[in-house]
Structures are given as C-alpha cells and as structure tokens.
C-alpha cells in the first residue's frame, strides 16, 4: 500500500505522482483530497486528488516543493512507499448541469480543477476553462484541460503563451467585452487569484465556487486547524468543504492562517537542506 | 452508613491473614512518589513514578476485603474489575496473578490505572474511604502498579492468549480505535470472534493517543497495551475514515462483517463563537493536543509537526481534564505563565482533583468567573490580547450548577501569546451522515440502547462519546464491554 508507482518531474520542483491506494482510488470524486505522511515522523499534509484510476487502484497527485515535507516527497521515486495516505476526504464538488461554467485554474490549482471540469463536461455543461501560470513552461496539464473543456483559454504573467496577464483579465474580457452568459465559475489556485476572481464575479452576481487549502492535521473534522470564515461563520474546510461559495469566504483570514507556521517551516526546510547537502 | 458499619463488623469477625480490620485501618494511604513540580515542567515525562512492590503490598493491606456479594468498589467500576480479588493477590505478593485477574475484565489496565477518575468511581464507594478519618484504598495506583509490574516481568503474550476462546466463524468491524472500540475489540476477540478495527488516523488509541499527554500517559505504555491487543489477533486498519474510505453498509454487505460497532468519539471541537477566534495562536484543545501528542511536537528534534513553543502568557478556556492537559502542556512547551480562565467558580470545575492539584503545583494560575468576549490580534493577525468580562453566579441552570452572569462594565484585557479553547466537543458528522437508517438525537449523537449498544440499524452497535457526548475513557470502555456482550448474543441467536 501507498507505493509510488509512477513519478514524473514537471520542472521547477513540480512533480506528479501515481500512488497505489485502491480504497481511495475506488471512492475518490472530483474535489476531494487525501492527507499523507511521507515518513513515520513526518507531518500530515493535505493534497488534492488530481485523478483516480479505479482499475489500477491508483490516484494522481501533483506536489510542488515548498518545504521540508514536500522536499522529502520530491526525493522519492517509483517503488518507494509513503508512510500514510488517507482519503478520499472532504465533500465532493457539486456536479450538475448548470449550463455554461467557467473553470479557472492558476498554477497548481489546475491539477485540482481538472477532474471537476471533466465531470462537469460529462454532465452536459459548456466548459470554458481559463488556466494560467507565470510563464509557458510552468503551465500544467494543458492537453488534459483541453480535453475536459469546450473552450480553453490560457494566460501567462509574462505573455510567453496565451494572453499576457492574469486569468482574471481573461475572465473580465469574456464577461464584460464578449457579454458571455455564465452560470457558474469554479476557481482553484493561489488565494490572491481566487480572491480576485471572487471580487469580480460578485459584482456581476455570478455564482462562484472556490476550493480552500488551509493548514490541516487529521482532515476528518477532529482538530479544527482548518477552520475558515465563511459568511461570518466558522467552517471546517475538511468536512464542510473544501468547496465554498467564494462570495462568502474571508480570504484575508485564510491567508493569515496559512502563514502561521511560516517561520517554523522555513527553519525546518533550511535545516533539512543543510543536512541534505552535507550528505551529498 | 449502615452498610459500611455492617461491612466493617462482618470483616472484623472474619480476619484475613494476620491483620485485623483495626490494624488495616491504621495503615496510612500510600501516595506515589512524584517528579518535583519545578523539574517536571521542563520535561514531558510521567509525573508519578509508581509504587515499589513493598509500597503496593502495604497499600493492599489497607483493603478490608468486604464480604458483600458485590463489593461497593466494584459497583463503581464501569468494567466490573474484581477489585477485591486483585488487591488480595497483591497483598500475597503474587503480582502476576493480580495482573491476570484484572485482565479478565479489563483489556487496558495500565491505562485505566492512570487516567480513570477513581475518586468518582471505585474509590468513591470504597467502604473505608467513606469513614471519616480513613481515605479510600488507592485502587487506581494499585491497578497501575500490577499492570506495569507485569509488563516488566510477566509473559504478556502467553497470558493474553490463554484467554482467547476457540475461533468463532464470524467477524466484527470496530469503527474507531479509541477507548470504546478497544474495549469492544478486546472482549470480542477473547470470545473468539474475528475483529478488525478501522481507524481514521495513522495510529490507534483515539483520545489516548491524540489527547492525553505524555506526562499523564506515556506513549510507550499506551503502545505496549495496544500491542497486546494486536498480539491477541485484533486486526488494525489505519488511515481508514469510515464514511469516506469505506461505509458502514459496505462493512456489513460487502466486507463480510456480521456486526459493526461504532465508537468514533465526540471529536469535533466546540468554539466560543466570539470575534477574533480565527486569529493565529487560538487553538482548539484538539488541535493543540494533537500536534503535541499524536504528532509528537513535544519531541521536535525528531518529528516534523510544528508548534509555537515559547512566549509569556498562554490561556486555556475551560475547566475539565482536557483544559488541565492543555495548560500543563503549554507550561512544558515553554510558556512562562500558563493560566486557566473559567466562567464559573472553582467548585464547578469538572477536572479531576488530582489534575487540578498537579496543575497548581506546577504553577498554573486559575482565574475564575471570567468569560472571554473577543480576541484581539496584532498587525500580523496573531493573537495578542483577550478581552474578558467578569461574572457572578446566579440561579442554578439546567445542569444544576449556578449560572454565571456577566457583570456589566467589567471588561478587562489580558496580553497573551496563545490560547486554547477547551469547552467540549460535538459529534463528528462523518459516520452518522454516511449511514442511512441509523437514527441520531437532536445533537447529532447516535441513538443507542444504553445496556446493549444497539442502534436503530440492524447489526450496528454504538457506544462511548458518539452516543453519550463527551465523557470519560472508562465510561466509553464500559459501553464497549456491554456492546461486546450484546454483539455476542446477537451473533449467536441472530435476532435483532
């Protein structure tokens, strides 16, 4: 169990893994996540399920190296095992025929977005996907997203591919200039991106769903570390989410809570990298 | 009182061994030696050291071996340990036999000896303790002693397996590896059933693992007791969130279990619902304790889970055992001034006296009749102050305790670097929501028969906090034992 059966480096500390975890693969629905530990003394981290293969019993996850735990994970390869994988956690995304849905993914959010877009398309929605990255070579899953969408639009910060600018710029153009009628927006990505999308769609009264990624420990409603403010009320992202109505989410609070352990995480990463290099 | 006198008289005429009852009553209660408070707040090691064999024998001699059919102390024990029997064996110096005697009815003696509120159970009813000048026999300390002695000198594996009955051709799934599930698992396994525990976290133990700190229940001791259950043949599947990874219906219909016991606990933390509660540095007791215990943040040289571990003032809201655990943990992490803020008075505190006493010895300060109204953050949204109102006690409320009433205009603020909310828990929704046909009460707890653990769904039993709301380890274990007996009956006769 929990064996890495495939690993591919996507450049810049980004890796995609297929992990053998049949129980999770059999149950996973778009929008759900797993909590994993890399080793026996490691921390528990939540990672969105980017895909599942029921027949092979595997799930796909994309992980970017940002600290000690993700670096330890990046050092593993096919054949290695993780200490723990638990899931599928969270409430699956609402999948229905809404009409025209814009699926917006920024950076790593595209991995989480893909299964949702795919399921929505299968339910007869017209899917306009807008995905973005800092530059062309960092853009993830373009061909997969193309397949999951009716229309695919791309934006890069530096203009090296698609429109120059943010995904929100593309969204604004669609809604304001092209006057497209949009029934729902799904936005998954860095918090500033989700907030920008939410601020815009709120003024146009377009229902918008975001997937939140606060710090978690158990992922099953026990600890309350992942609490977020939604509509002024405390919600647990792990059992009440991770999807929430964007217009009700307190994004500033989310950002603050995400950075609580920044100093400790930085120190742990630096210490780990020092040891890592001295061992090489 | 009449009963007590009768017991004393009858015992005086039938002398056990060489000691008369009068002589027994003259022996002073032996308290366990302990780590010095100033030393122990610098480490996470267990506070009491436990009895020596000599001390245990001396303490055992204090028991007058009441002659009633069911001794008073046993009436107070949710798992019906033969208390007289094991104390008598200690007095004779046969500690291994004493351990075996406890194990007949209790799968986790080293744990119960440490965390049970004996003063409200066996020791509360102890006949000599109910006399004016003689404290009760230290039953909990003795239980702890024999369990530890056995771990050191006995053959755990052999003795445990001698209890297991010949195999029965049926298996039972236990949902949740906490006290209720462990007790059910132990008893069913002894009866010969196949037993699988489905555990959501990466280690079993439930609150014993994530909640109760190292200094009250060392992980080594917990792991040792859990290993005995595994050695008995109890299968454990970790990382399985029932309701997500697998459902109760699948356990019954697809995975071949003849019955399911749900003991998932009451693990969703309550918050105060006041402004600023979302600030960094305000934790639920569950998060704070889980980081330190399950994730071993107290051992940060070896483990990766971060915790803030220094600062001046750390406040814990609440006055139960969990609040005491949190505040004493904060001291050990390095906060200089760890305090309890409680909206009622000392009299209404629900923590064990021993825990309150230990906290006071360690320098924890208690502020009574104060209620938080908001947390105030700094420019980085880290908590820096809490504003509270002073309270006074009014008329009794539905719990029978005098209701705290705010005093108008009494607001005051306290500078803090961290806070824990330890005001209780609600039912975790995952299993109830994913199990159709199983009725819940209005608070979301599972409706189950108190005596049998039967829920409204055929083949499904439940017990512990998910039925009663937050209670104690030993009550959950008692519910688990009752459920095990009732599961056995159901599987034998097949009638719901």
Short mmCIF file of N, CA and C in Angstrom, two decimals, chain A residues 2 23-24 27 32 35 37 39-44 68-69 72 83-92 215-227 229 234 236 238-240 250 252-253 256-265 268, chain B residues 199-203 210 237-241 244-247 250 255 267-271 273 276-288 290-291 294-295 299 302-309 379-382 417 421 428-430 433:
data_model
loop_
_atom_site.label_atom_id
_atom_site.label_comp_id
_atom_site.label_asym_id
_atom_site.label_seq_id
_atom_site.Cartn_x
_atom_site.Cartn_y
_atom_site.Cartn_z
N UNK A 2 0.32 2.30 -0.55
CA UNK A 2 0.93 3.63 -0.58
C UNK A 2 2.24 3.66 -1.38
N UNK A 23 -8.34 1.65 -2.12
CA UNK A 23 -9.58 2.06 -1.45
C UNK A 23 -9.93 3.51 -1.79
N UNK A 24 -8.91 4.35 -1.84
CA UNK A 24 -9.14 5.76 -2.14
C UNK A 24 -9.48 5.92 -3.62
N UNK A 27 -13.07 5.28 -4.49
CA UNK A 27 -14.09 6.17 -3.95
C UNK A 27 -13.94 7.63 -4.35
N UNK A 32 -12.19 16.11 -4.05
CA UNK A 32 -11.75 15.54 -2.76
C UNK A 32 -10.23 15.53 -2.64
N UNK A 35 -4.91 13.10 2.87
CA UNK A 35 -3.89 13.58 3.79
C UNK A 35 -2.79 12.53 3.76
N UNK A 37 1.40 11.30 4.91
CA UNK A 37 2.67 11.48 5.63
C UNK A 37 3.73 10.79 4.81
N UNK A 39 6.92 10.08 5.87
CA UNK A 39 7.66 9.10 6.68
C UNK A 39 7.09 9.05 8.09
N UNK A 40 7.56 8.10 8.88
CA UNK A 40 6.96 7.80 10.18
C UNK A 40 7.01 8.94 11.19
N UNK A 41 7.91 9.88 11.00
CA UNK A 41 7.98 11.00 11.93
C UNK A 41 7.58 12.31 11.25
N UNK A 42 6.93 12.16 10.12
CA UNK A 42 6.59 13.33 9.33
C UNK A 42 5.28 13.96 9.74
N UNK A 43 5.02 15.15 9.18
CA UNK A 43 3.76 15.82 9.44
C UNK A 43 2.71 15.33 8.45
N UNK A 44 1.46 15.62 8.76
CA UNK A 44 0.36 15.25 7.86
C UNK A 44 0.06 16.45 6.97
N UNK A 68 10.09 21.30 3.87
CA UNK A 68 10.79 20.05 4.18
C UNK A 68 9.99 18.82 3.72
N UNK A 69 8.72 18.77 4.08
CA UNK A 69 7.92 17.59 3.77
C UNK A 69 7.81 17.37 2.26
N UNK A 72 11.12 16.17 0.92
CA UNK A 72 11.32 14.74 1.18
C UNK A 72 10.52 13.90 0.18
N UNK A 83 4.46 6.74 4.11
CA UNK A 83 4.05 6.17 5.39
C UNK A 83 2.53 6.03 5.47
N UNK A 84 1.82 7.04 5.02
CA UNK A 84 0.36 7.05 5.15
C UNK A 84 -0.30 7.84 4.04
N UNK A 85 -1.43 7.33 3.58
CA UNK A 85 -2.32 8.10 2.70
C UNK A 85 -3.74 7.79 3.16
N UNK A 86 -4.51 8.83 3.47
CA UNK A 86 -5.88 8.60 3.91
C UNK A 86 -6.85 9.45 3.09
N UNK A 87 -7.96 8.85 2.73
CA UNK A 87 -8.95 9.59 1.95
C UNK A 87 -10.01 8.67 1.40
N UNK A 88 -10.79 9.08 0.45
CA UNK A 88 -10.86 10.47 -0.03
C UNK A 88 -11.61 11.34 0.98
N UNK A 89 -11.06 12.51 1.28
CA UNK A 89 -11.63 13.37 2.30
C UNK A 89 -12.33 14.57 1.69
N UNK A 90 -13.17 15.20 2.49
CA UNK A 90 -13.91 16.37 2.04
C UNK A 90 -15.16 15.99 1.27
N UNK A 91 -16.01 16.98 1.09
CA UNK A 91 -17.24 16.77 0.33
C UNK A 91 -16.92 16.95 -1.15
N UNK A 92 -17.33 16.00 -2.01
CA UNK A 92 -17.04 16.15 -3.44
C UNK A 92 -17.66 17.44 -4.00
N UNK A 215 -4.21 25.02 6.51
CA UNK A 215 -3.42 24.00 7.23
C UNK A 215 -4.39 22.98 7.84
N UNK A 216 -4.03 21.71 7.73
CA UNK A 216 -4.89 20.66 8.31
C UNK A 216 -4.03 19.68 9.08
N UNK A 217 -4.64 18.97 9.99
CA UNK A 217 -3.92 17.85 10.62
C UNK A 217 -4.64 16.56 10.28
N UNK A 218 -5.78 16.31 10.92
CA UNK A 218 -6.41 14.99 10.69
C UNK A 218 -7.20 14.94 9.40
N UNK A 219 -7.83 16.05 9.01
CA UNK A 219 -8.61 16.05 7.77
C UNK A 219 -9.98 15.41 7.91
N UNK A 220 -10.39 15.09 9.15
CA UNK A 220 -11.68 14.42 9.33
C UNK A 220 -12.56 15.12 10.37
N UNK A 221 -12.31 16.40 10.59
CA UNK A 221 -13.20 17.16 11.48
C UNK A 221 -12.84 17.13 12.94
N UNK A 222 -11.69 16.58 13.26
CA UNK A 222 -11.36 16.38 14.67
C UNK A 222 -10.61 17.55 15.30
N UNK A 223 -9.75 18.24 14.50
CA UNK A 223 -8.85 19.19 15.18
C UNK A 223 -9.24 20.66 15.04
N UNK A 224 -9.91 21.02 13.96
CA UNK A 224 -10.32 22.41 13.82
C UNK A 224 -9.21 23.35 13.35
N UNK A 225 -8.06 22.82 12.98
CA UNK A 225 -6.97 23.67 12.49
C UNK A 225 -7.37 24.34 11.17
N UNK A 226 -8.21 23.67 10.39
CA UNK A 226 -8.53 24.14 9.04
C UNK A 226 -9.72 25.06 9.03
N UNK A 227 -10.07 25.63 10.18
CA UNK A 227 -11.30 26.43 10.19
C UNK A 227 -11.13 27.70 9.34
N UNK A 229 -13.46 31.22 7.75
CA UNK A 229 -14.65 32.04 7.97
C UNK A 229 -15.44 32.12 6.67
N UNK A 234 -17.75 30.07 11.41
CA UNK A 234 -16.61 29.16 11.38
C UNK A 234 -17.00 27.86 10.69
N UNK A 236 -15.26 24.13 8.90
CA UNK A 236 -14.05 23.33 8.79
C UNK A 236 -13.88 22.95 7.32
N UNK A 238 -12.13 20.76 6.02
CA UNK A 238 -12.00 19.31 5.79
C UNK A 238 -13.34 18.60 5.70
N UNK A 239 -14.31 18.95 6.53
CA UNK A 239 -15.59 18.25 6.50
C UNK A 239 -16.75 19.07 5.93
N UNK A 240 -16.65 20.39 6.02
CA UNK A 240 -17.69 21.25 5.44
C UNK A 240 -17.33 21.63 4.01
N UNK A 250 -13.87 34.60 3.71
CA UNK A 250 -12.96 35.63 4.20
C UNK A 250 -11.53 35.21 3.78
N UNK A 252 -8.79 36.99 3.43
CA UNK A 252 -7.69 37.57 4.20
C UNK A 252 -7.36 36.68 5.39
N UNK A 253 -8.43 36.22 6.04
CA UNK A 253 -8.25 35.33 7.18
C UNK A 253 -7.57 34.02 6.75
N UNK A 256 -3.89 34.58 6.32
CA UNK A 256 -3.24 34.71 7.63
C UNK A 256 -3.05 33.36 8.30
N UNK A 257 -4.09 32.56 8.25
CA UNK A 257 -3.98 31.26 8.92
C UNK A 257 -2.98 30.35 8.21
N UNK A 258 -2.90 30.48 6.89
CA UNK A 258 -1.94 29.65 6.16
C UNK A 258 -0.50 29.95 6.54
N UNK A 259 -0.24 31.19 6.96
CA UNK A 259 1.17 31.53 7.20
C UNK A 259 1.58 31.45 8.67
N UNK A 260 0.74 30.88 9.51
CA UNK A 260 1.03 30.86 10.95
C UNK A 260 2.38 30.20 11.27
N UNK A 261 2.69 29.13 10.60
CA UNK A 261 3.93 28.40 10.93
C UNK A 261 5.06 28.69 9.95
N UNK A 262 4.93 29.79 9.20
CA UNK A 262 5.94 30.12 8.19
C UNK A 262 7.37 30.06 8.74
N UNK A 263 7.59 30.70 9.90
CA UNK A 263 8.95 30.73 10.46
C UNK A 263 9.45 29.33 10.77
N UNK A 264 8.60 28.54 11.42
CA UNK A 264 9.00 27.18 11.78
C UNK A 264 9.24 26.35 10.52
N UNK A 265 8.37 26.56 9.53
CA UNK A 265 8.51 25.79 8.28
C UNK A 265 9.79 26.16 7.56
N UNK A 268 12.76 24.70 9.44
CA UNK A 268 12.85 23.24 9.24
C UNK A 268 13.39 22.94 7.84
N UNK B 199 -9.46 2.57 11.74
CA UNK B 199 -9.02 3.79 12.43
C UNK B 199 -8.75 4.89 11.40
N UNK B 200 -9.28 6.08 11.68
CA UNK B 200 -9.13 7.20 10.74
C UNK B 200 -7.70 7.75 10.72
N UNK B 201 -7.06 7.78 11.88
CA UNK B 201 -5.71 8.35 11.96
C UNK B 201 -4.67 7.29 11.61
N UNK B 202 -3.39 7.68 11.69
CA UNK B 202 -2.35 6.72 11.33
C UNK B 202 -1.93 5.84 12.51
N UNK B 203 -2.49 6.10 13.69
CA UNK B 203 -2.21 5.25 14.85
C UNK B 203 -3.51 5.05 15.61
N UNK B 210 -4.12 10.92 20.84
CA UNK B 210 -4.03 12.31 20.40
C UNK B 210 -4.30 13.31 21.51
N UNK B 237 -6.72 -1.64 10.83
CA UNK B 237 -6.54 -0.96 9.54
C UNK B 237 -6.54 0.54 9.83
N UNK B 238 -5.37 1.15 9.72
CA UNK B 238 -5.27 2.59 9.96
C UNK B 238 -5.59 3.33 8.66
N UNK B 239 -5.65 4.65 8.74
CA UNK B 239 -5.93 5.51 7.57
C UNK B 239 -7.23 5.13 6.88
N UNK B 240 -8.20 4.68 7.64
CA UNK B 240 -9.49 4.33 7.07
C UNK B 240 -10.56 5.17 7.75
N UNK B 241 -11.05 6.18 7.06
CA UNK B 241 -12.11 7.02 7.60
C UNK B 241 -13.44 6.39 7.20
N UNK B 244 -16.00 7.58 4.54
CA UNK B 244 -15.30 8.11 3.37
C UNK B 244 -14.57 6.98 2.63
N UNK B 245 -13.62 6.35 3.31
CA UNK B 245 -12.85 5.28 2.69
C UNK B 245 -13.71 4.04 2.47
N UNK B 246 -14.54 3.77 3.47
CA UNK B 246 -15.46 2.62 3.41
C UNK B 246 -16.67 3.00 4.26
N UNK B 247 -17.86 2.54 3.87
CA UNK B 247 -19.04 2.91 4.67
C UNK B 247 -19.47 1.75 5.57
N UNK B 250 -21.09 -0.93 3.58
CA UNK B 250 -20.12 -1.78 2.87
C UNK B 250 -19.48 -2.79 3.82
N UNK B 255 -17.97 -6.45 2.91
CA UNK B 255 -16.70 -6.88 3.51
C UNK B 255 -16.87 -8.07 4.44
N UNK B 267 -15.46 13.75 18.57
CA UNK B 267 -14.25 14.53 18.27
C UNK B 267 -14.32 15.83 17.52
N UNK B 268 -15.46 16.51 17.42
CA UNK B 268 -15.41 17.80 16.73
C UNK B 268 -15.41 18.94 17.73
N UNK B 269 -14.37 19.76 17.72
CA UNK B 269 -14.25 20.76 18.79
C UNK B 269 -15.31 21.85 18.73
N UNK B 270 -15.74 22.28 19.91
CA UNK B 270 -16.63 23.44 20.01
C UNK B 270 -15.78 24.70 20.10
N UNK B 271 -16.27 25.75 19.52
CA UNK B 271 -15.59 27.04 19.66
C UNK B 271 -16.50 27.99 20.43
N UNK B 273 -17.33 31.00 19.46
CA UNK B 273 -18.08 31.88 18.56
C UNK B 273 -18.02 33.33 18.99
N UNK B 276 -12.53 37.26 16.65
CA UNK B 276 -11.10 37.08 16.80
C UNK B 276 -10.67 35.64 17.05
N UNK B 277 -11.65 34.74 17.10
CA UNK B 277 -11.33 33.36 17.40
C UNK B 277 -10.52 32.70 16.29
N UNK B 278 -10.59 33.31 15.08
CA UNK B 278 -9.88 32.76 13.93
C UNK B 278 -8.44 33.25 13.88
N UNK B 279 -8.03 34.09 14.83
CA UNK B 279 -6.65 34.60 14.82
C UNK B 279 -5.65 33.47 15.02
N UNK B 280 -4.45 33.68 14.49
CA UNK B 280 -3.39 32.69 14.72
C UNK B 280 -3.01 32.68 16.19
N UNK B 281 -2.81 31.48 16.72
CA UNK B 281 -2.45 31.36 18.13
C UNK B 281 -3.64 30.98 18.99
N UNK B 282 -4.84 30.96 18.39
CA UNK B 282 -6.01 30.46 19.10
C UNK B 282 -6.28 29.06 18.57
N UNK B 283 -6.19 28.09 19.44
CA UNK B 283 -6.34 26.69 19.03
C UNK B 283 -7.56 26.07 19.69
N UNK B 284 -8.09 25.04 19.04
CA UNK B 284 -8.98 24.15 19.77
C UNK B 284 -8.08 23.27 20.62
N UNK B 285 -8.62 22.74 21.71
CA UNK B 285 -7.81 21.82 22.54
C UNK B 285 -7.39 20.62 21.69
N UNK B 286 -8.29 20.16 20.83
CA UNK B 286 -7.95 19.00 19.99
C UNK B 286 -6.75 19.28 19.10
N UNK B 287 -6.71 20.46 18.47
CA UNK B 287 -5.57 20.74 17.60
C UNK B 287 -4.28 20.84 18.41
N UNK B 288 -4.34 21.61 19.49
CA UNK B 288 -3.14 21.83 20.30
C UNK B 288 -2.59 20.50 20.81
N UNK B 290 -3.34 17.44 19.71
CA UNK B 290 -3.00 16.52 18.62
C UNK B 290 -1.60 16.82 18.08
N UNK B 291 -1.32 18.10 17.90
CA UNK B 291 0.03 18.47 17.45
C UNK B 291 1.09 17.92 18.40
N UNK B 294 -0.26 13.17 19.32
CA UNK B 294 -0.24 12.26 18.16
C UNK B 294 0.95 12.57 17.25
N UNK B 295 1.16 13.86 16.98
CA UNK B 295 2.20 14.24 16.04
C UNK B 295 3.55 14.47 16.73
N UNK B 299 8.57 16.42 20.87
CA UNK B 299 9.88 15.87 20.55
C UNK B 299 10.31 16.45 19.21
N UNK B 302 13.03 15.27 16.59
CA UNK B 302 12.84 14.09 15.74
C UNK B 302 11.63 14.18 14.82
N UNK B 303 10.61 14.94 15.24
CA UNK B 303 9.37 14.95 14.48
C UNK B 303 9.16 16.29 13.77
N UNK B 304 8.40 16.25 12.68
CA UNK B 304 8.31 17.41 11.79
C UNK B 304 7.17 18.38 12.08
N UNK B 305 6.15 17.95 12.86
CA UNK B 305 4.99 18.82 13.03
C UNK B 305 5.33 20.04 13.89
N UNK B 306 5.09 21.25 13.37
CA UNK B 306 5.47 22.44 14.13
C UNK B 306 4.49 22.80 15.24
N UNK B 307 5.01 23.48 16.27
CA UNK B 307 4.17 24.06 17.32
C UNK B 307 4.90 25.31 17.80
N UNK B 308 4.15 26.34 18.16
CA UNK B 308 4.78 27.52 18.77
C UNK B 308 5.15 27.12 20.19
N UNK B 309 6.37 27.38 20.57
CA UNK B 309 6.78 26.80 21.84
C UNK B 309 7.46 27.78 22.78
N UNK B 379 -0.68 43.23 14.04
CA UNK B 379 -0.75 43.58 12.62
C UNK B 379 -0.59 42.33 11.74
N UNK B 380 -0.02 41.25 12.28
CA UNK B 380 0.11 40.01 11.51
C UNK B 380 -1.02 39.03 11.78
N UNK B 381 -2.05 39.50 12.43
CA UNK B 381 -3.20 38.67 12.76
C UNK B 381 -2.83 37.51 13.70
N UNK B 382 -1.81 37.73 14.51
CA UNK B 382 -1.54 36.79 15.60
C UNK B 382 -2.22 37.33 16.85
N UNK B 417 -0.03 35.23 24.33
CA UNK B 417 0.64 34.79 23.09
C UNK B 417 -0.01 33.55 22.50
N UNK B 421 -9.08 26.72 23.35
CA UNK B 421 -10.49 26.63 23.70
C UNK B 421 -10.75 25.17 24.08
N UNK B 428 -18.88 14.12 15.74
CA UNK B 428 -18.29 14.17 14.40
C UNK B 428 -19.32 13.67 13.39
N UNK B 429 -19.55 14.42 12.32
CA UNK B 429 -20.67 14.09 11.43
C UNK B 429 -20.40 12.98 10.41
N UNK B 430 -19.16 12.55 10.22
CA UNK B 430 -18.85 11.73 9.05
C UNK B 430 -19.57 10.37 9.07
N UNK B 433 -23.60 10.77 9.02
CA UNK B 433 -24.14 11.23 7.74
C UNK B 433 -24.06 10.18 6.64
#
